[in-house]
C-alpha cells in the first residue's frame, strides 16, 4: 500500500511517516523543503530502518506532481504541505492563498486524473475562529479570523465541492488542536525558524538557555489562573490519528471533519510548571499584555474521532514535555547540524537532569 505524503519532511509529517513505515506502508514524500530540512528524513530512516522515495518538489508545479503519480502506484494521499504561520499569513496573504489553496487544487486535480480519490487533509482548529463555546465539536460554526485559517476553511469547502461533484472521493479533514512534543527517540521534533511563535518551542528554548525569559500573553482571562487554556496534543498521538483516518478513507466513501485533540485544556502556567518538572530547569517569565486574536480557552470535544476513527490521544502533558525537552536537549540547533555532531561532549540526559531515557 503506497501513501503519498505531501509535506512529509515537516514536523507532523515526519512523525506520521515514522508511524506509517513502522506499520509496513510504502511511503513516498513530496516536499519543497521551504520549512523543513532533508536531515529530518535521514532521521526517519534512522528510527525505522526503512527507506522511502523522496521528491524535492513544489505543489505549485503541476508537472512534477504528474511525474510523481506516473512513477508510482499511489493508493492514498496524506496532505500536510502548506504554510502555517498566522502572523506571516497576515503580512503576506497572497502567498498563503497561493501556496495552500493552489497547491491543494493542483494536487486534487492530478489525483483525480490518476483515479486516486482517497485523501487525508491537515486542517486546523483555527477554522473555528474565536468561539467561546467549549468543548468545541465539529458542528461548531466555522469562522476563521486570519488568512492562514481562511485557507484551511476554504480548502475544506473546496474539498466538499469536489466530493459533491464526484462521490467516488473519500476525504477526512483533520482539525488539529495544539500539537507539541517529539518522537521519544529524540531524533525528530519541531524545528521552528527564528523566534518561535508557539508556546512550547519558546518554553523549551528558555529552558535550554537560548532565550532569556518567556512572555506570558495575559493573566487576566476568565480561566483557572488567568492565563490562556489550550488543548495540547502529543505529535505522536496526532500522527497515529492519521493512520486511523487513512483506514477510514480506504474503507468508505464520503467527506468528514474530525477534531484531533485530547479534550483537556491546560493553562500557560500549568505548561510552564510541567516543563520545569520535565527539564529540571526554571523557566523565568514576565506577564505581558494579551496577544491580539487569542481566545481565552480552546479545547476539543474529541468524541467523533473516538467513535468513528476508533482513535484517542493517550499521552499526557508530562510525556509531552519530557519528549519536547529530550528533542531540545540533543538538538539545540534543530536539524542545522547532524545528530552525531550535536551530542558530542554532551552529558547523557539522564545524568544531566535525572530524567530517564525511553
Ligand atoms: P511544517 O511547516 O513543519 O510542515 C509543512 C511541510 O510542507 C514543510 O516540510 C514544507 O517544506 C512543506 N511545504 C509547504 N509548502 C509546500 C509546497 N507548496 N510544496 C511542497 N511542500 C510544501 O508544518 P507542520 O506543523 O508539520 O504542519 C503540517 C500541516 O498541519 C500544515 O498544513 C499545517 O497548516 C497543519 N497544522 C499545523 C498545526 C501546528 O500547530 N503545527 C496546527 C494545525 C494545523
Ligand atoms: N503564549 C504565551 N507566550 C508565548 C506563546 C504563546 O503566553 O510566547 C500563549 C498564548 O497566548 C496562548 C497559548 O500560549 O494562550 C498557546 O499559544 P500558541 O501560539 O502555542 O498556540 P495557539 O493556540 O495560539 O495557536 C496554535 C497554532 C495555530 C493553530 C491553533 C489551533 O499556532 O496555527 O493552535 O490549532 F491554528
PDB file of N, CA and C and ligand atoms in Angstrom, residues 7 9-13 30-36 57-60 80-84 99 122-125 148 152 176-177 179 190, ligand 1:
ATOM      1  N   UNK A   7       4.481  17.299   2.220  1.00  0.00           N
ATOM      2  CA  UNK A   7       4.943  17.942   3.459  1.00  0.00           C
ATOM      3  C   UNK A   7       5.481  16.930   4.462  1.00  0.00           C
ATOM      4  N   UNK A   9       8.393  16.019   5.195  1.00  0.00           N
ATOM      5  CA  UNK A   9       9.624  16.344   5.931  1.00  0.00           C
ATOM      6  C   UNK A   9       9.354  17.285   7.100  1.00  0.00           C
ATOM      7  N   UNK A  10       8.124  17.797   7.200  1.00  0.00           N
ATOM      8  CA  UNK A  10       7.799  18.771   8.243  1.00  0.00           C
ATOM      9  C   UNK A  10       7.586  18.115   9.604  1.00  0.00           C
ATOM     10  N   UNK A  11       7.183  18.934  10.545  1.00  0.00           N
ATOM     11  CA  UNK A  11       7.050  18.488  11.945  1.00  0.00           C
ATOM     12  C   UNK A  11       6.065  17.316  12.075  1.00  0.00           C
ATOM     13  N   UNK A  12       4.833  17.531  11.681  1.00  0.00           N
ATOM     14  CA  UNK A  12       3.831  16.473  11.874  1.00  0.00           C
ATOM     15  C   UNK A  12       4.020  15.380  10.815  1.00  0.00           C
ATOM     16  N   UNK A  13       4.397  15.805   9.594  1.00  0.00           N
ATOM     17  CA  UNK A  13       4.603  14.838   8.507  1.00  0.00           C
ATOM     18  C   UNK A  13       5.677  13.815   8.839  1.00  0.00           C
ATOM     19  N   UNK A  30       6.630  14.044  -0.888  1.00  0.00           N
ATOM     20  CA  UNK A  30       6.783  15.207  -1.780  1.00  0.00           C
ATOM     21  C   UNK A  30       6.901  16.420  -0.870  1.00  0.00           C
ATOM     22  N   UNK A  31       8.017  17.122  -0.958  1.00  0.00           N
ATOM     23  CA  UNK A  31       8.218  18.300  -0.100  1.00  0.00           C
ATOM     24  C   UNK A  31       9.151  19.251  -0.823  1.00  0.00           C
ATOM     25  N   UNK A  32       8.905  20.562  -0.693  1.00  0.00           N
ATOM     26  CA  UNK A  32       9.835  21.518  -1.319  1.00  0.00           C
ATOM     27  C   UNK A  32      10.836  22.058  -0.302  1.00  0.00           C
ATOM     28  N   UNK A  33      10.792  21.555   0.915  1.00  0.00           N
ATOM     29  CA  UNK A  33      11.731  21.931   1.986  1.00  0.00           C
ATOM     30  C   UNK A  33      11.720  23.434   2.263  1.00  0.00           C
ATOM     31  N   UNK A  34      10.585  24.082   1.988  1.00  0.00           N
ATOM     32  CA  UNK A  34      10.514  25.521   2.271  1.00  0.00           C
ATOM     33  C   UNK A  34      10.490  25.769   3.769  1.00  0.00           C
ATOM     34  N   UNK A  35      10.012  24.792   4.537  1.00  0.00           N
ATOM     35  CA  UNK A  35      10.010  24.962   6.003  1.00  0.00           C
ATOM     36  C   UNK A  35      10.490  23.685   6.679  1.00  0.00           C
ATOM     37  N   UNK A  36      11.428  23.005   6.065  1.00  0.00           N
ATOM     38  CA  UNK A  36      11.914  21.744   6.653  1.00  0.00           C
ATOM     39  C   UNK A  36      13.298  21.451   6.108  1.00  0.00           C
ATOM     40  N   UNK A  57       9.981  18.636  -4.446  1.00  0.00           N
ATOM     41  CA  UNK A  57       9.068  19.191  -5.455  1.00  0.00           C
ATOM     42  C   UNK A  57       8.068  20.125  -4.797  1.00  0.00           C
ATOM     43  N   UNK A  58       7.528  21.012  -5.618  1.00  0.00           N
ATOM     44  CA  UNK A  58       6.596  22.023  -5.130  1.00  0.00           C
ATOM     45  C   UNK A  58       5.199  21.714  -5.660  1.00  0.00           C
ATOM     46  N   UNK A  59       4.201  21.811  -4.798  1.00  0.00           N
ATOM     47  CA  UNK A  59       2.819  21.540  -5.247  1.00  0.00           C
ATOM     48  C   UNK A  59       2.326  22.589  -6.231  1.00  0.00           C
ATOM     49  N   UNK A  60       3.039  23.717  -6.321  1.00  0.00           N
ATOM     50  CA  UNK A  60       2.632  24.724  -7.301  1.00  0.00           C
ATOM     51  C   UNK A  60       3.075  24.329  -8.716  1.00  0.00           C
ATOM     52  N   UNK A  80      -0.079  17.216   4.058  1.00  0.00           N
ATOM     53  CA  UNK A  80       0.356  18.150   5.108  1.00  0.00           C
ATOM     54  C   UNK A  80       0.875  19.460   4.524  1.00  0.00           C
ATOM     55  N   UNK A  81       1.359  19.426   3.270  1.00  0.00           N
ATOM     56  CA  UNK A  81       2.136  20.565   2.757  1.00  0.00           C
ATOM     57  C   UNK A  81       1.326  21.849   2.811  1.00  0.00           C
ATOM     58  N   UNK A  82       1.919  22.861   3.423  1.00  0.00           N
ATOM     59  CA  UNK A  82       1.257  24.153   3.499  1.00  0.00           C
ATOM     60  C   UNK A  82       2.083  25.088   4.351  1.00  0.00           C
ATOM     61  N   UNK A  83       1.769  26.379   4.234  1.00  0.00           N
ATOM     62  CA  UNK A  83       2.407  27.367   5.113  1.00  0.00           C
ATOM     63  C   UNK A  83       1.496  27.524   6.327  1.00  0.00           C
ATOM     64  N   UNK A  84       2.092  27.749   7.516  1.00  0.00           N
ATOM     65  CA  UNK A  84       1.263  27.613   8.726  1.00  0.00           C
ATOM     66  C   UNK A  84       1.391  28.711   9.772  1.00  0.00           C
ATOM     67  N   UNK A  99      -0.063  29.362  -2.073  1.00  0.00           N
ATOM     68  CA  UNK A  99       0.612  28.111  -1.703  1.00  0.00           C
ATOM     69  C   UNK A  99      -0.401  27.072  -1.207  1.00  0.00           C
ATOM     70  N   UNK A 122      -4.741  17.919   6.316  1.00  0.00           N
ATOM     71  CA  UNK A 122      -4.411  18.649   7.552  1.00  0.00           C
ATOM     72  C   UNK A 122      -5.197  19.932   7.619  1.00  0.00           C
ATOM     73  N   UNK A 123      -6.286  19.920   8.373  1.00  0.00           N
ATOM     74  CA  UNK A 123      -6.961  21.179   8.648  1.00  0.00           C
ATOM     75  C   UNK A 123      -6.498  21.645  10.028  1.00  0.00           C
ATOM     76  N   UNK A 124      -7.263  22.480  10.673  1.00  0.00           N
ATOM     77  CA  UNK A 124      -6.790  23.057  11.935  1.00  0.00           C
ATOM     78  C   UNK A 124      -7.982  23.522  12.749  1.00  0.00           C
ATOM     79  N   UNK A 125      -7.819  23.506  14.070  1.00  0.00           N
ATOM     80  CA  UNK A 125      -8.852  24.051  14.951  1.00  0.00           C
ATOM     81  C   UNK A 125      -9.032  25.544  14.716  1.00  0.00           C
ATOM     82  N   UNK A 148      -4.348  32.618   7.253  1.00  0.00           N
ATOM     83  CA  UNK A 148      -3.959  31.207   7.358  1.00  0.00           C
ATOM     84  C   UNK A 148      -5.197  30.341   7.636  1.00  0.00           C
ATOM     85  N   UNK A 152      -7.442  27.258   5.344  1.00  0.00           N
ATOM     86  CA  UNK A 152      -7.902  25.930   5.780  1.00  0.00           C
ATOM     87  C   UNK A 152      -9.413  25.798   5.591  1.00  0.00           C
ATOM     88  N   UNK A 176      -6.585  19.770  13.769  1.00  0.00           N
ATOM     89  CA  UNK A 176      -5.678  19.579  14.898  1.00  0.00           C
ATOM     90  C   UNK A 176      -5.857  20.697  15.908  1.00  0.00           C
ATOM     91  N   UNK A 177      -5.719  20.372  17.178  1.00  0.00           N
ATOM     92  CA  UNK A 177      -5.666  21.398  18.220  1.00  0.00           C
ATOM     93  C   UNK A 177      -4.189  21.823  18.367  1.00  0.00           C
ATOM     94  N   UNK A 179      -0.550  20.788  18.523  1.00  0.00           N
ATOM     95  CA  UNK A 179       0.445  19.714  18.532  1.00  0.00           C
ATOM     96  C   UNK A 179       1.744  20.167  19.209  1.00  0.00           C
ATOM     97  N   UNK A 190      10.041  19.435  16.530  1.00  0.00           N
ATOM     98  CA  UNK A 190       9.682  20.694  15.867  1.00  0.00           C
ATOM     99  C   UNK A 190      10.919  21.590  15.792  1.00  0.00           C
TER     100      UNK A 190
HETATM  101  P1  LIG B   1       5.663  22.189   8.758  1.00  0.00           P
HETATM  102  O1  LIG B   1       5.904  23.539   8.198  1.00  0.00           O
HETATM  103  O2  LIG B   1       6.668  21.611   9.676  1.00  0.00           O
HETATM  104  O3  LIG B   1       5.440  21.147   7.555  1.00  0.00           O
HETATM  105  C1  LIG B   1       4.842  21.520   6.333  1.00  0.00           C
HETATM  106  C2  LIG B   1       5.728  20.978   5.211  1.00  0.00           C
HETATM  107  O4  LIG B   1       5.159  21.318   3.954  1.00  0.00           O
HETATM  108  C3  LIG B   1       7.140  21.541   5.234  1.00  0.00           C
HETATM  109  O5  LIG B   1       8.062  20.474   5.171  1.00  0.00           O
HETATM  110  C4  LIG B   1       7.216  22.425   3.987  1.00  0.00           C
HETATM  111  O6  LIG B   1       8.516  22.449   3.434  1.00  0.00           O
HETATM  112  C5  LIG B   1       6.208  21.738   3.076  1.00  0.00           C
HETATM  113  N1  LIG B   1       5.581  22.615   2.063  1.00  0.00           N
HETATM  114  C6  LIG B   1       4.989  23.819   2.249  1.00  0.00           C
HETATM  115  N2  LIG B   1       4.520  24.276   1.083  1.00  0.00           N
HETATM  116  C7  LIG B   1       4.814  23.351   0.121  1.00  0.00           C
HETATM  117  C8  LIG B   1       4.594  23.251  -1.271  1.00  0.00           C
HETATM  118  N3  LIG B   1       3.988  24.236  -1.959  1.00  0.00           N
HETATM  119  N4  LIG B   1       5.024  22.154  -1.922  1.00  0.00           N
HETATM  120  C9  LIG B   1       5.660  21.153  -1.267  1.00  0.00           C
HETATM  121  N5  LIG B   1       5.897  21.197   0.061  1.00  0.00           N
HETATM  122  C10 LIG B   1       5.490  22.281   0.747  1.00  0.00           C
HETATM  123  O7  LIG B   1       4.227  22.206   9.446  1.00  0.00           O
HETATM  124  P2  LIG B   1       3.536  21.138  10.420  1.00  0.00           P
HETATM  125  O8  LIG B   1       3.485  21.718  11.773  1.00  0.00           O
HETATM  126  O9  LIG B   1       4.120  19.801  10.203  1.00  0.00           O
HETATM  127  O10 LIG B   1       2.054  21.197   9.847  1.00  0.00           O
HETATM  128  C11 LIG B   1       1.607  20.298   8.844  1.00  0.00           C
HETATM  129  C12 LIG B   1       0.224  20.712   8.418  1.00  0.00           C
HETATM  130  O11 LIG B   1      -0.631  20.746   9.560  1.00  0.00           O
HETATM  131  C13 LIG B   1       0.155  22.096   7.786  1.00  0.00           C
HETATM  132  O12 LIG B   1      -0.763  22.074   6.726  1.00  0.00           O
HETATM  133  C14 LIG B   1      -0.363  22.969   8.917  1.00  0.00           C
HETATM  134  O13 LIG B   1      -1.072  24.088   8.438  1.00  0.00           O
HETATM  135  C15 LIG B   1      -1.276  21.999   9.660  1.00  0.00           C
HETATM  136  N6  LIG B   1      -1.450  22.355  11.083  1.00  0.00           N
HETATM  137  C16 LIG B   1      -0.352  22.506  11.889  1.00  0.00           C
HETATM  138  C17 LIG B   1      -0.534  22.863  13.227  1.00  0.00           C
HETATM  139  C18 LIG B   1       0.653  23.081  14.142  1.00  0.00           C
HETATM  140  O14 LIG B   1       0.486  23.710  15.189  1.00  0.00           O
HETATM  141  N7  LIG B   1       1.843  22.562  13.829  1.00  0.00           N
HETATM  142  C19 LIG B   1      -1.828  23.051  13.757  1.00  0.00           C
HETATM  143  C20 LIG B   1      -2.905  22.857  12.909  1.00  0.00           C
HETATM  144  C21 LIG B   1      -2.712  22.505  11.574  1.00  0.00           C
END
